[in-house]
Structure formats: structure tokens, C-alpha cells
Amino acid sequence: MTTTQSKWLDAELKYDSGVYNKHHVVMTRGLGATVWDESGRSYIDCVAGYGVANIGHSHPDVVRAVKEQVDRLIVMPQTLPNDKRAEFLGELVGVLPQGLERVFLCNSGTEAMEAAKKFAITATGRQRFVSMKRGFSGRSLGALAFTWEPKYREPFGDAVDNKNVDFVSYGNVEELRAAITDQTAAVIMEPVQGEGGVRPASAEFMQEARRLTKEKGALLILDEIQTGFCRTGKMFAAEHFGVTPDAMTLAKAMAGGLPIGALAMTAEVADRMPAGGHGTTFGGNPLSMAAGVAAIRAMKREGMAEQAREKGAYFMERLRAIQSPKIREVRGLGLMIGVELKEKSAPYIHALEHEEGVLTLQATPLVVRFLPPVTISKEQIDTVIAAFERVLQTVDPRAERRAELAQGAEEKQSE
Ligand SMILES: *Cc1c(COP(=O)(O)O)cnc(C)c1O
């Protein structure tokens, strides 16, 4: 394996920090729901940059907007107003649920969670939080405190300060009621848990979370970083449940692929944060703003929410029709889909990539997750289904494990 590696792969493996389990492939181009590696091989991309490329890779409107903006202005801090930023804020607030009319701009989902934490504390004068078991909120020390899975937190010990966080079972109204007190600043939850295994919330749980937070003077903060921007068949997943939060964290698909993040909130939440209380250098940069304007307009013009709803229903119907004793459950909302297997999903994800040219991702060890661009065609969905059926039949997890161990040994030797 090592001798046939390209110089690009060699360099990444050599210089990277080592926190990523890198696939042995070098991706060089993308368009719509297709990406190509350096040898010219094409893949149907159901990873989409972890749910970033909702409107497809290199959407022509985003490409044009970025090209135009790059010639005009790339950086401008937020103390200095900028035409593209103003335009973006107008577009964003225009699609947000009613009542969310103020925005803190940043560069990633994790940063949006950090902002949510600080704004919730200043808005309520309280410091306790309720988060969800199986929830995922990001990797910074502050956001990690809301992340349930111990493997993300434990290596960093007490530096992850989650003494002030109570975790409740996602969907358990009784536990939620017991956890929310008059010390609670906010309840934080994903409308569909992503990393936790693609689990949609029940309407009852979401509505109770809304009611109980209001009753106790706490905020309801929805993490729509993965679910937002048409992924689930609505512009925001909260719309499925008839719930309007006090704040929403946004990132991933918001700028058609460029780095961006935001905390959207009510005026009451925003108004209690003092000037200078938070900030970031790259947040609201004109380049991401131009891309964001183009992306949100494309979502509206091309009816991307409707497309995600229809294609997601079709995708899940086809998955549910697969007859395989290896499948435990097919779950999801719109084009955020998970298939829970009765065994580890990694060998299947590996085979889909290598043998079938289909990129998928894991969500918990048992789940194969599909987050394709909303622009994926029915024919591409059919191809993915056929590929998945084949790997379910051909992959022998024990043989795969032996091959993995053998490959690991080979790599060790060649070092
Ligand atoms: C991806 C994700 C995050 C973290 O976002 P980054 O941009 O990777 O920092 C937080 N919450 C949810 C639900 C996510 O899916």
C-alpha cells in the first residue's frame, strides 16, 4: 500500500497532527453530489463535508459570489460595517423562525456553541445547563462540557468543566422535568441527534422542553448546526416540531461550503450581553458572507427543503425495503439518515468507499450515516442503494477485521 501512495497522501500522513483516521485516498474536485480523487475515480458523496455541502459541491452561485467578492474585499472586522455582512444578516434573519432576530457571527459550529453558552449566562444570570445523553456539541473545552460521550471528554480531565451540566435521556420528559430548575440557564439539544446515531426527537419531548424552560425562566437553545439549512426537509428542523427556541446555533451548510458559524437569538438574549463581552476576528468576514447570501438564496430558489423532504422519503423507503438480517433500524428526517446495523458499521463504510465509490460516515459504532447533498439525483440514490445492498451481502466483518489487522502490521513495518 505504502509504495503506491501519492506524494499528497504521503505529505498528509507525515505532517498532520494525527487526530484524524485518514482514508488512503486524495480528493481533488467536487461538483453537486459527486467528488473525484486524484486518479479521476468518482464517488457519490453522502458525507458532503459532514453535512456542509447541502446545496452541492461548488454550487455555481456560490462560486460566482466568492469570485466576485474575493476581488473586492476579503477581511473586515465586525466593528466596521460591511455591505455583504449586512446583506447576509438580512437574508439569514429572513429565513429564521419568528422571534430570532439578532445574530452573533463566527466561523464554526463549536464557536457557535461557545457563544450560546456565554449569551445564555449573561441573559439569565445563571450558570447551570441541561444537555442530552448522546448529544454532540463540538470539541472546544467549553462545547465539550455539553457533549455526552465520555470518550470525547475524558482525555482532558477536569479541564472540561461539566460540573454545571446535567445530562438527561433524549426523549425522557420525566428526567427533563426533574433536571430543569430555577438555576438552569439553558437546555441545549439537537432536534435530530447526529453524531449520537441519527435520532430524531419526538414532538412531545421538544414541546415539553419549550414549555418547561419557559416556566422556569431558562432558555431553550437548539443546536441546528447539522440539521439546519434544509437537511431535514425544512429550512430548520425546529419547524417540524412547531417549536421556536430562544437561540439556535448554526454553521455547517450556511455558506455553501465556506467556514461560518452563528448564534441566532431573540433580542432579549442579545441585549443582555455587554458590548465587548464576546467577539472573533474572522467572524462575519465578507468572503463567507458573500457565499452565505448566495447559498441561502439558492436554497430558497431551488426549493431545497422540499427536495430534501421528497428525496429523503424516497431514500428511506428504499433503505427500509432492503431485506438484510444485518439491519436493525432505518432512522432519520429528510436527508439526514442513519442505518443501525446489528454489528460494527466500519467494514461496510470502508467497502462502500473502496468497492462501490460511495462515501458515507459513521455515527456511533453501529450506524452508517448518509448526509448527501440535497441536489443528489434519484439515479444516484438508486446507485447508493444497490451498492449498500451489495456490501451488506458481501462483507464478512470477521474477514474485514483480519485484513485491517494485517494492513496495520504492514504499515508498522514500513515505517
Ligand atoms: C458539527 C457539529 C458541531 C461542531 O461544529 P464544528 O463546525 O465542527 O465546530 C456541533 N454540534 C453539532 C450538532 C454538529 O453536528
mmCIF file of N, CA, C and O in Angstrom, residues 117-199:
data_model
loop_
_atom_site.group_PDB
_atom_site.id
_atom_site.type_symbol
_atom_site.label_atom_id
_atom_site.label_comp_id
_atom_site.label_asym_id
_atom_site.label_seq_id
_atom_site.Cartn_x
_atom_site.Cartn_y
_atom_site.Cartn_z
ATOM 1 N N LYS A 117 -23.279 29.478 25.042
ATOM 2 C CA LYS A 117 -23.039 29.311 26.472
ATOM 3 C C LYS A 117 -22.887 30.681 27.149
ATOM 4 O O LYS A 117 -23.512 30.955 28.175
ATOM 5 N N LYS A 118 -22.076 31.531 26.561
ATOM 6 C CA LYS A 118 -21.843 32.845 27.166
ATOM 7 C C LYS A 118 -23.097 33.712 27.144
ATOM 8 O O LYS A 118 -23.446 34.354 28.142
ATOM 9 N N PHE A 119 -23.785 33.737 26.009
ATOM 10 C CA PHE A 119 -25.007 34.556 25.925
ATOM 11 C C PHE A 119 -26.083 34.029 26.881
ATOM 12 O O PHE A 119 -26.844 34.809 27.454
ATOM 13 N N ALA A 120 -26.148 32.707 27.065
ATOM 14 C CA ALA A 120 -27.157 32.156 27.977
ATOM 15 C C ALA A 120 -26.859 32.584 29.413
ATOM 16 O O ALA A 120 -27.779 32.886 30.193
ATOM 17 N N ILE A 121 -25.590 32.630 29.761
ATOM 18 C CA ILE A 121 -25.209 33.032 31.122
ATOM 19 C C ILE A 121 -25.532 34.504 31.357
ATOM 20 O O ILE A 121 -26.143 34.871 32.375
ATOM 21 N N THR A 122 -25.182 35.349 30.403
ATOM 22 C CA THR A 122 -25.468 36.779 30.610
ATOM 23 C C THR A 122 -26.972 37.061 30.539
ATOM 24 O O THR A 122 -27.476 37.951 31.223
ATOM 25 N N ALA A 123 -27.687 36.294 29.710
ATOM 26 C CA ALA A 123 -29.127 36.559 29.558
ATOM 27 C C ALA A 123 -29.917 36.173 30.803
ATOM 28 O O ALA A 123 -30.936 36.781 31.111
ATOM 29 N N THR A 124 -29.458 35.124 31.508
ATOM 30 C CA THR A 124 -30.253 34.610 32.632
ATOM 31 C C THR A 124 -29.620 34.880 33.991
ATOM 32 O O THR A 124 -30.286 34.726 35.019
ATOM 33 N N GLY A 125 -28.328 35.213 34.015
ATOM 34 C CA GLY A 125 -27.636 35.356 35.286
ATOM 35 C C GLY A 125 -27.450 34.010 35.983
ATOM 36 O O GLY A 125 -27.182 33.931 37.178
ATOM 37 N N ARG A 126 -27.601 32.917 35.244
ATOM 38 C CA ARG A 126 -27.448 31.564 35.795
ATOM 39 C C ARG A 126 -26.333 30.838 35.039
ATOM 40 O O ARG A 126 -26.018 31.207 33.921
ATOM 41 N N GLN A 127 -25.817 29.758 35.668
ATOM 42 C CA GLN A 127 -24.688 29.071 35.037
ATOM 43 C C GLN A 127 -24.871 27.573 34.842
ATOM 44 O O GLN A 127 -23.974 26.896 34.384
ATOM 45 N N ARG A 128 -26.050 27.060 35.204
ATOM 46 C CA ARG A 128 -26.246 25.608 35.033
ATOM 47 C C ARG A 128 -26.911 25.308 33.695
ATOM 48 O O ARG A 128 -27.723 26.079 33.194
ATOM 49 N N PHE A 129 -26.546 24.153 33.119
ATOM 50 C CA PHE A 129 -27.096 23.775 31.819
ATOM 51 C C PHE A 129 -27.634 22.350 31.868
ATOM 52 O O PHE A 129 -27.157 21.522 32.645
ATOM 53 N N VAL A 130 -28.610 22.114 31.014
ATOM 54 C CA VAL A 130 -29.108 20.749 30.824
ATOM 55 C C VAL A 130 -28.788 20.369 29.386
ATOM 56 O O VAL A 130 -29.125 21.100 28.451
ATOM 57 N N SER A 131 -28.104 19.242 29.237
ATOM 58 C CA SER A 131 -27.768 18.761 27.904
ATOM 59 C C SER A 131 -28.249 17.313 27.774
ATOM 60 O O SER A 131 -28.787 16.751 28.731
ATOM 61 N N MET A 132 -28.070 16.742 26.604
ATOM 62 C CA MET A 132 -28.675 15.440 26.322
ATOM 63 C C MET A 132 -27.662 14.305 26.275
ATOM 64 O O MET A 132 -26.576 14.461 25.713
ATOM 65 N N LYS A 133 -28.059 13.159 26.817
ATOM 66 C CA LYS A 133 -27.249 11.960 26.604
ATOM 67 C C LYS A 133 -27.216 11.688 25.099
ATOM 68 O O LYS A 133 -28.208 11.888 24.421
ATOM 69 N N ARG A 134 -26.087 11.245 24.621
ATOM 70 C CA ARG A 134 -25.819 11.018 23.191
ATOM 71 C C ARG A 134 -25.714 12.324 22.401
ATOM 72 O O ARG A 134 -25.584 12.322 21.180
ATOM 73 N N GLY A 135 -25.765 13.469 23.074
ATOM 74 C CA GLY A 135 -25.669 14.740 22.363
ATOM 75 C C GLY A 135 -24.234 15.046 21.975
ATOM 76 O O GLY A 135 -23.294 14.574 22.611
ATOM 77 N N PHE A 136 -24.089 15.843 20.924
ATOM 78 C CA PHE A 136 -22.762 16.286 20.491
ATOM 79 C C PHE A 136 -22.823 17.781 20.232
ATOM 80 O O PHE A 136 -23.697 18.259 19.522
ATOM 81 N N SER A 137 -21.868 18.530 20.813
ATOM 82 C CA SER A 137 -21.900 19.983 20.677
ATOM 83 C C SER A 137 -20.594 20.574 20.185
ATOM 84 O O SER A 137 -20.490 21.787 20.067
ATOM 85 N N GLY A 138 -19.594 19.747 19.923
ATOM 86 C CA GLY A 138 -18.328 20.296 19.441
ATOM 87 C C GLY A 138 -17.185 19.945 20.364
ATOM 88 O O GLY A 138 -17.369 19.315 21.408
ATOM 89 N N ARG A 139 -15.977 20.372 19.971
ATOM 90 C CA ARG A 139 -14.758 19.840 20.570
ATOM 91 C C ARG A 139 -13.952 20.824 21.410
ATOM 92 O O ARG A 139 -12.931 20.447 21.973
ATOM 93 N N SER A 140 -14.335 22.088 21.448
ATOM 94 C CA SER A 140 -13.612 23.005 22.333
ATOM 95 C C SER A 140 -13.941 22.636 23.776
ATOM 96 O O SER A 140 -14.941 21.963 24.045
ATOM 97 N N LEU A 141 -13.123 23.096 24.726
ATOM 98 C CA LEU A 141 -13.352 22.694 26.118
ATOM 99 C C LEU A 141 -14.724 23.140 26.615
ATOM 100 O O LEU A 141 -15.377 22.424 27.370
ATOM 101 N N GLY A 142 -15.163 24.318 26.148
ATOM 102 C CA GLY A 142 -16.480 24.813 26.558
ATOM 103 C C GLY A 142 -17.610 24.003 25.955
ATOM 104 O O GLY A 142 -18.559 23.616 26.637
ATOM 105 N N ALA A 143 -17.527 23.731 24.661
ATOM 106 C CA ALA A 143 -18.577 22.966 23.980
ATOM 107 C C ALA A 143 -18.551 21.498 24.419
ATOM 108 O O ALA A 143 -19.589 20.850 24.499
ATOM 109 N N LEU A 144 -17.357 21.005 24.728
ATOM 110 C CA LEU A 144 -17.228 19.607 25.178
ATOM 111 C C LEU A 144 -18.026 19.350 26.451
ATOM 112 O O LEU A 144 -18.482 18.228 26.689
ATOM 113 N N ALA A 145 -18.180 20.381 27.251
ATOM 114 C CA ALA A 145 -18.921 20.217 28.507
ATOM 115 C C ALA A 145 -20.360 19.776 28.238
ATOM 116 O O ALA A 145 -20.978 19.116 29.069
ATOM 117 N N PHE A 146 -20.901 20.107 27.057
ATOM 118 C CA PHE A 146 -22.277 19.707 26.704
ATOM 119 C C PHE A 146 -22.309 18.371 25.978
ATOM 120 O O PHE A 146 -23.377 17.864 25.658
ATOM 121 N N THR A 147 -21.134 17.871 25.609
ATOM 122 C CA THR A 147 -21.051 16.650 24.809
ATOM 123 C C THR A 147 -21.043 15.449 25.743
ATOM 124 O O THR A 147 -20.251 15.394 26.680
ATOM 125 N N TRP A 148 -21.937 14.520 25.482
ATOM 126 C CA TRP A 148 -22.164 13.449 26.456
ATOM 127 C C TRP A 148 -21.103 12.356 26.400
ATOM 128 O O TRP A 148 -20.571 11.940 27.423
ATOM 129 N N GLU A 149 -20.802 11.882 25.218
ATOM 130 C CA GLU A 149 -19.928 10.724 25.027
ATOM 131 C C GLU A 149 -18.605 10.910 25.775
ATOM 132 O O GLU A 149 -17.787 11.773 25.421
ATOM 133 N N PRO A 150 -18.344 10.094 26.814
ATOM 134 C CA PRO A 150 -17.153 10.303 27.644
ATOM 135 C C PRO A 150 -15.832 10.244 26.867
ATOM 136 O O PRO A 150 -14.881 10.920 27.240
ATOM 137 N N LYS A 151 -15.795 9.466 25.765
ATOM 138 C CA LYS A 151 -14.519 9.329 25.048
ATOM 139 C C LYS A 151 -14.030 10.674 24.504
ATOM 140 O O LYS A 151 -12.836 10.871 24.311
ATOM 141 N N TYR A 152 -14.954 11.608 24.227
ATOM 142 C CA TYR A 152 -14.545 12.934 23.755
ATOM 143 C C TYR A 152 -13.995 13.790 24.888
ATOM 144 O O TYR A 152 -13.205 14.696 24.683
ATOM 145 N N ARG A 153 -14.495 13.527 26.127
ATOM 146 C CA ARG A 153 -14.183 14.408 27.255
ATOM 147 C C ARG A 153 -13.070 13.902 28.140
ATOM 148 O O ARG A 153 -12.222 14.687 28.602
ATOM 149 N N GLU A 154 -13.080 12.580 28.393
ATOM 150 C CA GLU A 154 -12.220 12.034 29.442
ATOM 151 C C GLU A 154 -10.723 12.300 29.285
ATOM 152 O O GLU A 154 -10.041 12.549 30.279
ATOM 153 N N PRO A 155 -10.180 12.275 28.044
ATOM 154 C CA PRO A 155 -8.731 12.509 27.935
ATOM 155 C C PRO A 155 -8.301 13.872 28.502
ATOM 156 O O PRO A 155 -7.119 14.070 28.771
ATOM 157 N N PHE A 156 -9.263 14.796 28.690
ATOM 158 C CA PHE A 156 -8.895 16.152 29.103
ATOM 159 C C PHE A 156 -9.277 16.457 30.551
ATOM 160 O O PHE A 156 -9.152 17.592 31.009
ATOM 161 N N GLY A 157 -9.723 15.433 31.235
ATOM 162 C CA GLY A 157 -9.940 15.515 32.676
ATOM 163 C C GLY A 157 -10.770 16.696 33.118
ATOM 164 O O GLY A 157 -11.777 17.040 32.507
ATOM 165 N N ASP A 158 -10.309 17.327 34.199
ATOM 166 C CA ASP A 158 -11.072 18.413 34.812
ATOM 167 C C ASP A 158 -11.063 19.693 33.991
ATOM 168 O O ASP A 158 -11.768 20.647 34.305
ATOM 169 N N ALA A 159 -10.231 19.731 32.939
ATOM 170 C CA ALA A 159 -10.238 20.921 32.081
ATOM 171 C C ALA A 159 -11.585 21.076 31.381
ATOM 172 O O ALA A 159 -11.960 22.174 30.971
ATOM 173 N N VAL A 160 -12.299 19.949 31.217
ATOM 174 C CA VAL A 160 -13.666 20.034 30.686
ATOM 175 C C VAL A 160 -14.581 20.237 31.884
ATOM 176 O O VAL A 160 -14.808 19.335 32.674
ATOM 177 N N ASP A 161 -15.067 21.436 32.025
ATOM 178 C CA ASP A 161 -15.813 21.780 33.219
ATOM 179 C C ASP A 161 -17.293 21.480 33.027
ATOM 180 O O ASP A 161 -18.059 22.354 32.616
ATOM 181 N N ASN A 162 -17.674 20.238 33.304
ATOM 182 C CA ASN A 162 -19.118 19.981 33.182
ATOM 183 C C ASN A 162 -19.790 19.687 34.527
ATOM 184 O O ASN A 162 -20.813 19.029 34.585
ATOM 185 N N LYS A 163 -19.216 20.267 35.576
ATOM 186 C CA LYS A 163 -19.893 20.204 36.881
ATOM 187 C C LYS A 163 -21.249 20.896 36.803
ATOM 188 O O LYS A 163 -22.160 20.571 37.545
ATOM 189 N N ASN A 164 -21.344 21.883 35.901
ATOM 190 C CA ASN A 164 -22.578 22.647 35.785
ATOM 191 C C ASN A 164 -23.537 22.116 34.736
ATOM 192 O O ASN A 164 -24.467 22.802 34.347
ATOM 193 N N VAL A 165 -23.266 20.890 34.260
ATOM 194 C CA VAL A 165 -24.121 20.326 33.213
ATOM 195 C C VAL A 165 -24.783 19.043 33.702
ATOM 196 O O VAL A 165 -24.115 18.157 34.232
ATOM 197 N N ASP A 166 -26.106 18.973 33.558
ATOM 198 C CA ASP A 166 -26.835 17.733 33.855
ATOM 199 C C ASP A 166 -27.274 17.112 32.542
ATOM 200 O O ASP A 166 -27.856 17.800 31.699
ATOM 201 N N PHE A 167 -26.996 15.819 32.390
ATOM 202 C CA PHE A 167 -27.394 15.123 31.161
ATOM 203 C C PHE A 167 -28.679 14.339 31.397
ATOM 204 O O PHE A 167 -28.804 13.630 32.385
ATOM 205 N N VAL A 168 -29.625 14.501 30.487
ATOM 206 C CA VAL A 168 -30.869 13.722 30.585
ATOM 207 C C VAL A 168 -31.009 12.844 29.345
ATOM 208 O O VAL A 168 -30.441 13.131 28.299
ATOM 209 N N SER A 169 -31.797 11.767 29.485
ATOM 210 C CA SER A 169 -32.030 10.879 28.341
ATOM 211 C C SER A 169 -32.876 11.619 27.319
ATOM 212 O O SER A 169 -33.935 12.158 27.648
ATOM 213 N N TYR A 170 -32.386 11.607 26.100
ATOM 214 C CA TYR A 170 -33.055 12.291 24.982
ATOM 215 C C TYR A 170 -34.418 11.643 24.760
ATOM 216 O O TYR A 170 -34.500 10.457 24.418
ATOM 217 N N GLY A 171 -35.467 12.395 25.039
ATOM 218 C CA GLY A 171 -36.806 11.833 24.857
ATOM 219 C C GLY A 171 -37.529 11.534 26.159
ATOM 220 O O GLY A 171 -38.719 11.266 26.159
ATOM 221 N N ASN A 172 -36.808 11.611 27.282
ATOM 222 C CA ASN A 172 -37.431 11.281 28.569
ATOM 223 C C ASN A 172 -37.932 12.554 29.267
ATOM 224 O O ASN A 172 -37.163 13.304 29.880
ATOM 225 N N VAL A 173 -39.231 12.785 29.166
ATOM 226 C CA VAL A 173 -39.829 14.024 29.681
ATOM 227 C C VAL A 173 -39.682 14.125 31.212
ATOM 228 O O VAL A 173 -39.436 15.201 31.755
ATOM 229 N N GLU A 174 -39.804 12.993 31.893
ATOM 230 C CA GLU A 174 -39.682 12.996 33.354
ATOM 231 C C GLU A 174 -38.295 13.467 33.800
ATOM 232 O O GLU A 174 -38.159 14.329 34.680
ATOM 233 N N GLU A 175 -37.284 12.899 33.185
ATOM 234 C CA GLU A 175 -35.907 13.295 33.525
ATOM 235 C C GLU A 175 -35.683 14.773 33.227
ATOM 236 O O GLU A 175 -35.015 15.484 33.971
ATOM 237 N N LEU A 176 -36.248 15.215 32.112
ATOM 238 C CA LEU A 176 -36.080 16.610 31.715
ATOM 239 C C LEU A 176 -36.724 17.533 32.754
ATOM 240 O O LEU A 176 -36.119 18.505 33.213
ATOM 241 N N ARG A 177 -37.932 17.159 33.160
ATOM 242 C CA ARG A 177 -38.657 17.976 34.149
ATOM 243 C C ARG A 177 -37.866 18.056 35.455
ATOM 244 O O ARG A 177 -37.736 19.131 36.043
ATOM 245 N N ALA A 178 -37.294 16.947 35.862
ATOM 246 C CA ALA A 178 -36.537 16.925 37.118
ATOM 247 C C ALA A 178 -35.239 17.739 37.005
ATOM 248 O O ALA A 178 -34.768 18.301 37.987
ATOM 249 N N ALA A 179 -34.679 17.801 35.812
ATOM 250 C CA ALA A 179 -33.367 18.457 35.656
ATOM 251 C C ALA A 179 -33.462 19.979 35.553
ATOM 252 O O ALA A 179 -32.526 20.686 35.927
ATOM 253 N N ILE A 180 -34.575 20.486 35.041
ATOM 254 C CA ILE A 180 -34.697 21.941 34.857
ATOM 255 C C ILE A 180 -35.133 22.584 36.170
ATOM 256 O O ILE A 180 -36.185 22.259 36.710
ATOM 257 N N THR A 181 -34.294 23.479 36.693
ATOM 258 C CA THR A 181 -34.620 24.145 37.955
ATOM 259 C C THR A 181 -34.539 25.657 37.757
ATOM 260 O O THR A 181 -34.258 26.124 36.657
ATOM 261 N N ASP A 182 -34.734 26.403 38.855
ATOM 262 C CA ASP A 182 -34.609 27.855 38.708
ATOM 263 C C ASP A 182 -33.148 28.311 38.690
ATOM 264 O O ASP A 182 -32.858 29.497 38.725
ATOM 265 N N GLN A 183 -32.229 27.329 38.661
ATOM 266 C CA GLN A 183 -30.804 27.629 38.457
ATOM 267 C C GLN A 183 -30.370 27.385 37.012
ATOM 268 O O GLN A 183 -29.226 27.642 36.640
ATOM 269 N N THR A 184 -31.284 26.851 36.195
ATOM 270 C CA THR A 184 -30.915 26.454 34.828
ATOM 271 C C THR A 184 -30.862 27.656 33.898
ATOM 272 O O THR A 184 -31.857 28.369 33.734
ATOM 273 N N ALA A 185 -29.706 27.863 33.280
ATOM 274 C CA ALA A 185 -29.583 28.931 32.277
ATOM 275 C C ALA A 185 -30.234 28.489 30.979
ATOM 276 O O ALA A 185 -30.989 29.258 30.368
ATOM 277 N N ALA A 186 -29.940 27.254 30.557
ATOM 278 C CA ALA A 186 -30.484 26.808 29.271
ATOM 279 C C ALA A 186 -30.511 25.297 29.161
ATOM 280 O O ALA A 186 -29.700 24.598 29.763
ATOM 281 N N VAL A 187 -31.455 24.837 28.358
ATOM 282 C CA VAL A 187 -31.473 23.449 27.896
ATOM 283 C C VAL A 187 -30.945 23.466 26.476
ATOM 284 O O VAL A 187 -31.371 24.278 25.654
ATOM 285 N N ILE A 188 -29.979 22.575 26.216
ATOM 286 C CA ILE A 188 -29.343 22.536 24.903
ATOM 287 C C ILE A 188 -29.607 21.190 24.258
ATOM 288 O O ILE A 188 -29.355 20.152 24.871
ATOM 289 N N MET A 189 -30.134 21.213 23.052
ATOM 290 C CA MET A 189 -30.375 19.935 22.374
ATOM 291 C C MET A 189 -30.391 20.055 20.868
ATOM 292 O O MET A 189 -30.655 21.115 20.326
ATOM 293 N N GLU A 190 -30.078 18.934 20.207
ATOM 294 C CA GLU A 190 -30.203 18.833 18.757
ATOM 295 C C GLU A 190 -31.613 18.334 18.454
ATOM 296 O O GLU A 190 -32.075 17.392 19.094
ATOM 297 N N PRO A 191 -32.289 18.895 17.453
ATOM 298 C CA PRO A 191 -33.624 18.402 17.083
ATOM 299 C C PRO A 191 -33.559 16.975 16.510
ATOM 300 O O PRO A 191 -34.500 16.202 16.639
ATOM 301 N N VAL A 192 -32.449 16.651 15.863
ATOM 302 C CA VAL A 192 -32.137 15.269 15.477
ATOM 303 C C VAL A 192 -30.698 15.061 15.902
ATOM 304 O O VAL A 192 -29.820 15.806 15.465
ATOM 305 N N GLN A 193 -30.450 14.096 16.772
ATOM 306 C CA GLN A 193 -29.067 13.869 17.176
ATOM 307 C C GLN A 193 -28.296 13.274 16.007
ATOM 308 O O GLN A 193 -28.716 12.278 15.413
ATOM 309 N N GLY A 194 -27.171 13.900 15.687
ATOM 310 C CA GLY A 194 -26.376 13.469 14.542
ATOM 311 C C GLY A 194 -25.325 12.457 14.930
ATOM 312 O O GLY A 194 -25.477 11.252 14.680
ATOM 313 N N GLU A 195 -24.270 12.921 15.595
ATOM 314 C CA GLU A 195 -23.180 12.017 15.990
ATOM 315 C C GLU A 195 -23.711 10.903 16.893
ATOM 316 O O GLU A 195 -23.174 9.810 16.896
ATOM 317 N N GLY A 196 -24.763 11.201 17.647
ATOM 318 C CA GLY A 196 -25.330 10.224 18.587
ATOM 319 C C GLY A 196 -26.105 9.106 17.911
ATOM 320 O O GLY A 196 -26.762 8.312 18.587
ATOM 321 N N GLY A 197 -26.104 9.059 16.573
ATOM 322 C CA GLY A 197 -26.704 7.914 15.906
ATOM 323 C C GLY A 197 -27.894 8.228 15.003
ATOM 324 O O GLY A 197 -28.634 7.321 14.639
ATOM 325 N N VAL A 198 -28.082 9.493 14.639
ATOM 326 C CA VAL A 198 -29.210 9.941 13.802
ATOM 327 C C VAL A 198 -30.530 9.568 14.479
ATOM 328 O O VAL A 198 -31.211 8.611 14.107
ATOM 329 N N ARG A 199 -30.865 10.340 15.498
ATOM 330 C CA ARG A 199 -32.080 10.083 16.275
ATOM 331 C C ARG A 199 -32.947 11.339 16.308
ATOM 332 O O ARG A 199 -32.605 12.299 16.994
#
